[in-house]
Tab-separated table of C-alpha atoms and ligand atoms in Angstrom:
chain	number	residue	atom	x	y	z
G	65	UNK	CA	88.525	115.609	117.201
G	66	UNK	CA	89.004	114.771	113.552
G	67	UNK	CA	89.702	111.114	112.584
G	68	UNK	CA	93.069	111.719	111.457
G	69	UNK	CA	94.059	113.845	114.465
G	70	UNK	CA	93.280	111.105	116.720
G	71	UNK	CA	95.492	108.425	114.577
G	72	UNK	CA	98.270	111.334	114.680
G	73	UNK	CA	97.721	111.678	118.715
G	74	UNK	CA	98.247	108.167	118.808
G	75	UNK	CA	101.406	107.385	116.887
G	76	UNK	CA	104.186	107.570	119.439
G	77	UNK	CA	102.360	105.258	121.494
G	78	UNK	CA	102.027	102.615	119.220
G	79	UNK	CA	104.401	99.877	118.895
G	80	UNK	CA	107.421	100.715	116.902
G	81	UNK	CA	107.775	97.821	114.806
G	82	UNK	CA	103.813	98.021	113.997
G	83	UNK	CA	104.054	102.226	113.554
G	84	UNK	CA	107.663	101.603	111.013
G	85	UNK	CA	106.369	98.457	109.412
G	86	UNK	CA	105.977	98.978	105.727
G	87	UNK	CA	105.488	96.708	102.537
G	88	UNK	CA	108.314	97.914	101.094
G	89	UNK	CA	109.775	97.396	97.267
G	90	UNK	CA	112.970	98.829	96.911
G	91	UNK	CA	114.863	95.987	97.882
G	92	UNK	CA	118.447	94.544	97.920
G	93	UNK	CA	119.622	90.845	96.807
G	94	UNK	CA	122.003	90.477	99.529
G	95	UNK	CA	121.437	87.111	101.216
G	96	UNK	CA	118.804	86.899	104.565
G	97	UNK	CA	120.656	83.993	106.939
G	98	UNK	CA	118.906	80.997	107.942
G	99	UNK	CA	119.172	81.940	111.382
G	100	UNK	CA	117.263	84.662	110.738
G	101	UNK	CA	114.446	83.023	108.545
G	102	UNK	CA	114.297	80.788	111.382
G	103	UNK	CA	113.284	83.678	113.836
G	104	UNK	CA	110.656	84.937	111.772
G	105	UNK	CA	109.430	81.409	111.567
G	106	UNK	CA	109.441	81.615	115.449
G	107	UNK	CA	107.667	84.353	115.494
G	108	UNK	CA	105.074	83.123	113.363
G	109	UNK	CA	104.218	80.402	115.323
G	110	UNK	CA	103.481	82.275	117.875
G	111	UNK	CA	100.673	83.628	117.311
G	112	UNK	CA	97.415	82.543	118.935
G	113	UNK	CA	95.273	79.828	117.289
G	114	UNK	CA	91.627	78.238	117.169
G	115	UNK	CA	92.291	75.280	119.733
G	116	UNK	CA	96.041	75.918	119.542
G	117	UNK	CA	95.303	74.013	116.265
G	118	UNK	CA	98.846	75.609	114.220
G	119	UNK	CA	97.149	75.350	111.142
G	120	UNK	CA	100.371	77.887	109.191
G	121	UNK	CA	102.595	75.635	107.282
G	122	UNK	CA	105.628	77.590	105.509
G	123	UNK	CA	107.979	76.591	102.463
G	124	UNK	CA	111.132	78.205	102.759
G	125	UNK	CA	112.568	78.633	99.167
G	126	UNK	CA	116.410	80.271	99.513
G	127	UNK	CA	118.207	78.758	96.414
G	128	UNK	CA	118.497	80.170	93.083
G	129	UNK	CA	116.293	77.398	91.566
G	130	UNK	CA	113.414	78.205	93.308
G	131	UNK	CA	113.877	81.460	93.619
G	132	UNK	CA	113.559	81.246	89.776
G	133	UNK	CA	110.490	79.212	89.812
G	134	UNK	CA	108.614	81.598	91.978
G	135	UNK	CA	109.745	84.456	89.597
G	136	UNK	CA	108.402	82.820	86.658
G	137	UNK	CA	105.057	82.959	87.964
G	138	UNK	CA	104.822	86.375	88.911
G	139	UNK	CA	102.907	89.109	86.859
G	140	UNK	CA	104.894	91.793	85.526
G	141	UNK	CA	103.583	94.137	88.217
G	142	UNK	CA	105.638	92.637	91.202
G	143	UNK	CA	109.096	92.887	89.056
G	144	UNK	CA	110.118	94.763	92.344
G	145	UNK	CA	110.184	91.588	93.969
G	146	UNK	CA	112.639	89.945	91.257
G	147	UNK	CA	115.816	90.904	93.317
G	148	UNK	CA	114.613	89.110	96.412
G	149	UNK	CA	116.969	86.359	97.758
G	150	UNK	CA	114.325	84.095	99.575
G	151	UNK	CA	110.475	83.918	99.960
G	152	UNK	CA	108.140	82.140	102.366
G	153	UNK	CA	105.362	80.447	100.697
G	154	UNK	CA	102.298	80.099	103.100
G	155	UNK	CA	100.321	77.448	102.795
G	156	UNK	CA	97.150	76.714	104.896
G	157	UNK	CA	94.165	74.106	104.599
G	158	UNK	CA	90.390	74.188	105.882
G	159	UNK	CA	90.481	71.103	108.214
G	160	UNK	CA	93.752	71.801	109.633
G	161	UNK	CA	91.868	74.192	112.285
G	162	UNK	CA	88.054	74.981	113.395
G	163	UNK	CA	85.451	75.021	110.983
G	164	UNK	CA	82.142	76.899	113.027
G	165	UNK	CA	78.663	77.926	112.022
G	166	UNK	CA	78.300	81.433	110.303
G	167	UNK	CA	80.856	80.492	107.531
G	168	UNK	CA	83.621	81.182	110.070
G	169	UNK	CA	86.730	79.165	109.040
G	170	UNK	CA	89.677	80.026	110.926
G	171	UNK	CA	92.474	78.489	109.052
G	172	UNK	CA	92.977	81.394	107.044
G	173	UNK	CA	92.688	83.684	109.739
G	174	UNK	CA	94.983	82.185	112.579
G	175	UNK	CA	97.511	81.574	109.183
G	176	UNK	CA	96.960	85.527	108.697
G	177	UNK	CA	97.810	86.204	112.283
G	178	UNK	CA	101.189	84.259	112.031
G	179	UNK	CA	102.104	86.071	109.059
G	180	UNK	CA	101.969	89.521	110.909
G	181	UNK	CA	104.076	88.155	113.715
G	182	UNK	CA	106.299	86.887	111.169
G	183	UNK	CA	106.539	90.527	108.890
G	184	UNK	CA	106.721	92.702	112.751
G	185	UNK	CA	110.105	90.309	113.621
G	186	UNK	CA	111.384	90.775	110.447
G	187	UNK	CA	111.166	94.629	110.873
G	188	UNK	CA	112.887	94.163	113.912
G	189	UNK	CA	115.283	92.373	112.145
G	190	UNK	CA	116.063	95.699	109.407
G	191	UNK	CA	114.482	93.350	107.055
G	192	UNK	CA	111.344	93.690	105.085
G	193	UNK	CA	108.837	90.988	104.839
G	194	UNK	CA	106.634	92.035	101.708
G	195	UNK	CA	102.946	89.556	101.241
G	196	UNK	CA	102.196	89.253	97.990
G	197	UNK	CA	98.712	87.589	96.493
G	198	UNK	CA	99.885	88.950	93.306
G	199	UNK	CA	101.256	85.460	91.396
G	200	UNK	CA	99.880	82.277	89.779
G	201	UNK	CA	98.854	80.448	92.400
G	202	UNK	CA	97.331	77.195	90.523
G	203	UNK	CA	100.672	76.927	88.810
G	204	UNK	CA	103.102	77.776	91.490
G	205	UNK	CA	101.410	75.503	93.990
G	206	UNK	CA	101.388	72.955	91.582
G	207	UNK	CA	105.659	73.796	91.298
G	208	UNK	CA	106.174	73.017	94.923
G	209	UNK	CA	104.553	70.368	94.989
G	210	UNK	CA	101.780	70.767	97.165
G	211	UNK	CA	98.801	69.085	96.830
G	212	UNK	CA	95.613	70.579	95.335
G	213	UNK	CA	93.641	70.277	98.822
G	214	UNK	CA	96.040	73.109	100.708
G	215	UNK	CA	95.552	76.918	100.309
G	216	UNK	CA	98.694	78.691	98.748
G	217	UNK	CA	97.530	82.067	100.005
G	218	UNK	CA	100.453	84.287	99.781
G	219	UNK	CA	104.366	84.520	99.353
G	220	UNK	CA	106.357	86.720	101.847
G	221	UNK	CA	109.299	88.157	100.109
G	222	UNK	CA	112.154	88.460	102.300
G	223	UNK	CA	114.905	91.194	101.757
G	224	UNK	CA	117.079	93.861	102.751
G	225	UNK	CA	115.710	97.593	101.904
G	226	UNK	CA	117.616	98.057	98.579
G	227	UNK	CA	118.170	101.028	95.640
G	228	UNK	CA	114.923	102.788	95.041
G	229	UNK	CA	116.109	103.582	91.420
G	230	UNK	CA	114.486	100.599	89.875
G	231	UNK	CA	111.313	101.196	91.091
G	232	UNK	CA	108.258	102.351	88.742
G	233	UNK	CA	107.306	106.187	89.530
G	234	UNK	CA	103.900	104.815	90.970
G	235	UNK	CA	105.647	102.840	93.260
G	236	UNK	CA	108.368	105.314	94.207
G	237	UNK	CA	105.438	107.394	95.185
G	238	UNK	CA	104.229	105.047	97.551
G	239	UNK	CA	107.525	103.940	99.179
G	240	UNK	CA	107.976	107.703	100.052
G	241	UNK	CA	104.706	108.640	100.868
G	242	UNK	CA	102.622	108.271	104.013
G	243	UNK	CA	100.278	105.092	105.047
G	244	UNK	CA	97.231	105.317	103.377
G	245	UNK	CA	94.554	104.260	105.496
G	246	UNK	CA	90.801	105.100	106.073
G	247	UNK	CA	89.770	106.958	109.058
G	248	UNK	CA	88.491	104.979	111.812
G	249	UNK	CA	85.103	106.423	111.330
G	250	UNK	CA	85.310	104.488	107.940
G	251	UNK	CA	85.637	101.102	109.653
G	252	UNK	CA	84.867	100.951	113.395
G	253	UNK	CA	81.450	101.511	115.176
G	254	UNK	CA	80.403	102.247	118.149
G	255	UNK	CA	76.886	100.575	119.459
G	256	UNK	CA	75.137	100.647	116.626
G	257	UNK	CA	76.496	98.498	113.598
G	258	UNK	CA	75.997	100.377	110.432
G	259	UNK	CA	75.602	97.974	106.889
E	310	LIG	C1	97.383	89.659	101.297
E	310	LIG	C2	98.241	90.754	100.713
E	310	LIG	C3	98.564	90.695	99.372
E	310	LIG	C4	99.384	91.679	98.805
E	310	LIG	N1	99.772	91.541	97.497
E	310	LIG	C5	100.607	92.460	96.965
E	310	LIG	C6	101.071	92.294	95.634
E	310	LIG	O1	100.750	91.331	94.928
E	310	LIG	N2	101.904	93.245	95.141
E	310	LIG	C7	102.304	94.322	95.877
E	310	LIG	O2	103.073	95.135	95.361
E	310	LIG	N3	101.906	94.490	97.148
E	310	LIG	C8	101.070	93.579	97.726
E	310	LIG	N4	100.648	93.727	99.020
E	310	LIG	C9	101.074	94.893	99.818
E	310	LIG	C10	99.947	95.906	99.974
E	310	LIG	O3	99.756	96.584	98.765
E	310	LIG	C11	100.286	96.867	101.136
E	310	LIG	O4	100.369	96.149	102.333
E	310	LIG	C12	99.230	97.972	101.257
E	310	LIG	O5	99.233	98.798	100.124
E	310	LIG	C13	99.437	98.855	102.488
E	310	LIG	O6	100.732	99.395	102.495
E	310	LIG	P1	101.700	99.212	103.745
E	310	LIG	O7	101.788	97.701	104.009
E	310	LIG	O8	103.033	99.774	103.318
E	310	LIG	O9	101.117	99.910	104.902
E	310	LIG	C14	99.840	92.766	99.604
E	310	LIG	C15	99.503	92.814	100.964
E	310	LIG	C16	98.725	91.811	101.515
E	310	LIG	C17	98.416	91.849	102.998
């Protein structure tokens, strides 16, 4: 059976929120409650650890003042996320969870795990929870105020879907269109490991 057959076969059966979650930019401004921030946050923690060490830490910024600052250090490419009303900054550090031999450091990928649990709630919640890498980091960690030794790895932008008329024609495309993925043949083996 082709690769993309199988994926197809298997749709239905996956879980809705996973199968309907998008990282969608046509967004609204209309305000996301605390209570529901606060389930996402839920959510996030979660998620399975190294040791049960937690090593997610989130800074909820809500207000128009920060909502600014994180704008100002975004490249022009992410304007979509301009209208936003609140974002999740996640911060991680090295130590704060196992460390093992093989350059496996697991901060960054229990803090990754969280963040999924965190985007598959808010799809559940008719909200979209966008991750974005794309912003100053250096700068904008150093505007929160967090010190130099944590990881500011990626913002979630949290909003309601909203008009798809201000989006760029590129990214119209891609709201519309279908997940782009590559065939499992592309990334999974079976017995034999190929480099
Ligand atoms: C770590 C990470 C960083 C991302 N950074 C950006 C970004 O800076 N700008 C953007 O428009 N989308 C960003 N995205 C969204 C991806 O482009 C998107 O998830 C990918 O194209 C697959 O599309 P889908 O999530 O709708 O399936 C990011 C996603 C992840 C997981």
């Amino acid at each position: 059976m082709a690769d993309n057959e199988q994926s197809k076969r298997y749709d239905e059966m996956i879980v809705k929120e996973i199968d309907e979650r998008r990282a969608l930019r046509a967004l609204s401004d209309k305000p996301v409650s605390r209570e529901i921030i606060d389930r996402l946050l839920t959510a996030a923690t979660y998620a399975p650890s190294f040791g049960n060490n937690q090593p997610w830490r989130f800074l909820v910024l809500e207000d128009e003042e920060s909502m600014e600052t994180v704008r100002k250090r975004l490249p022009g490419g992410n304007y979509w996320a301009r209208p936003c009303p609140a974002v999740i900054a996640v911060v991680t550090r090295e130590d704060l969870d196992g460390q093992m031999p093989g350059n496996r450091n697991y901060a960054l990928f229990d803090t990754g795990m969280a963040c999924m649990n965190l985007q598959l709630q808010a799809r559940k919640e008719g909200l979209v929870a966008h991750p974005v890498a794309g912003f100053n980091a250096i700068e904008l960690r150093r505007d929160l105020g967090i010190d130099e030794d944590y990881i500011l790895i990626a913002l979630m932008f949290l909003a309601y879907p909203g008009p798809e008329d201000t989006l760029s024609e590129k990214h119209l495309a891609m709201e519309k269109g279908p997940r782009n993925r590559k065939a499992l043949s592309e990334v999974v083996f079976y017995k034999k490991w190929e480099n």
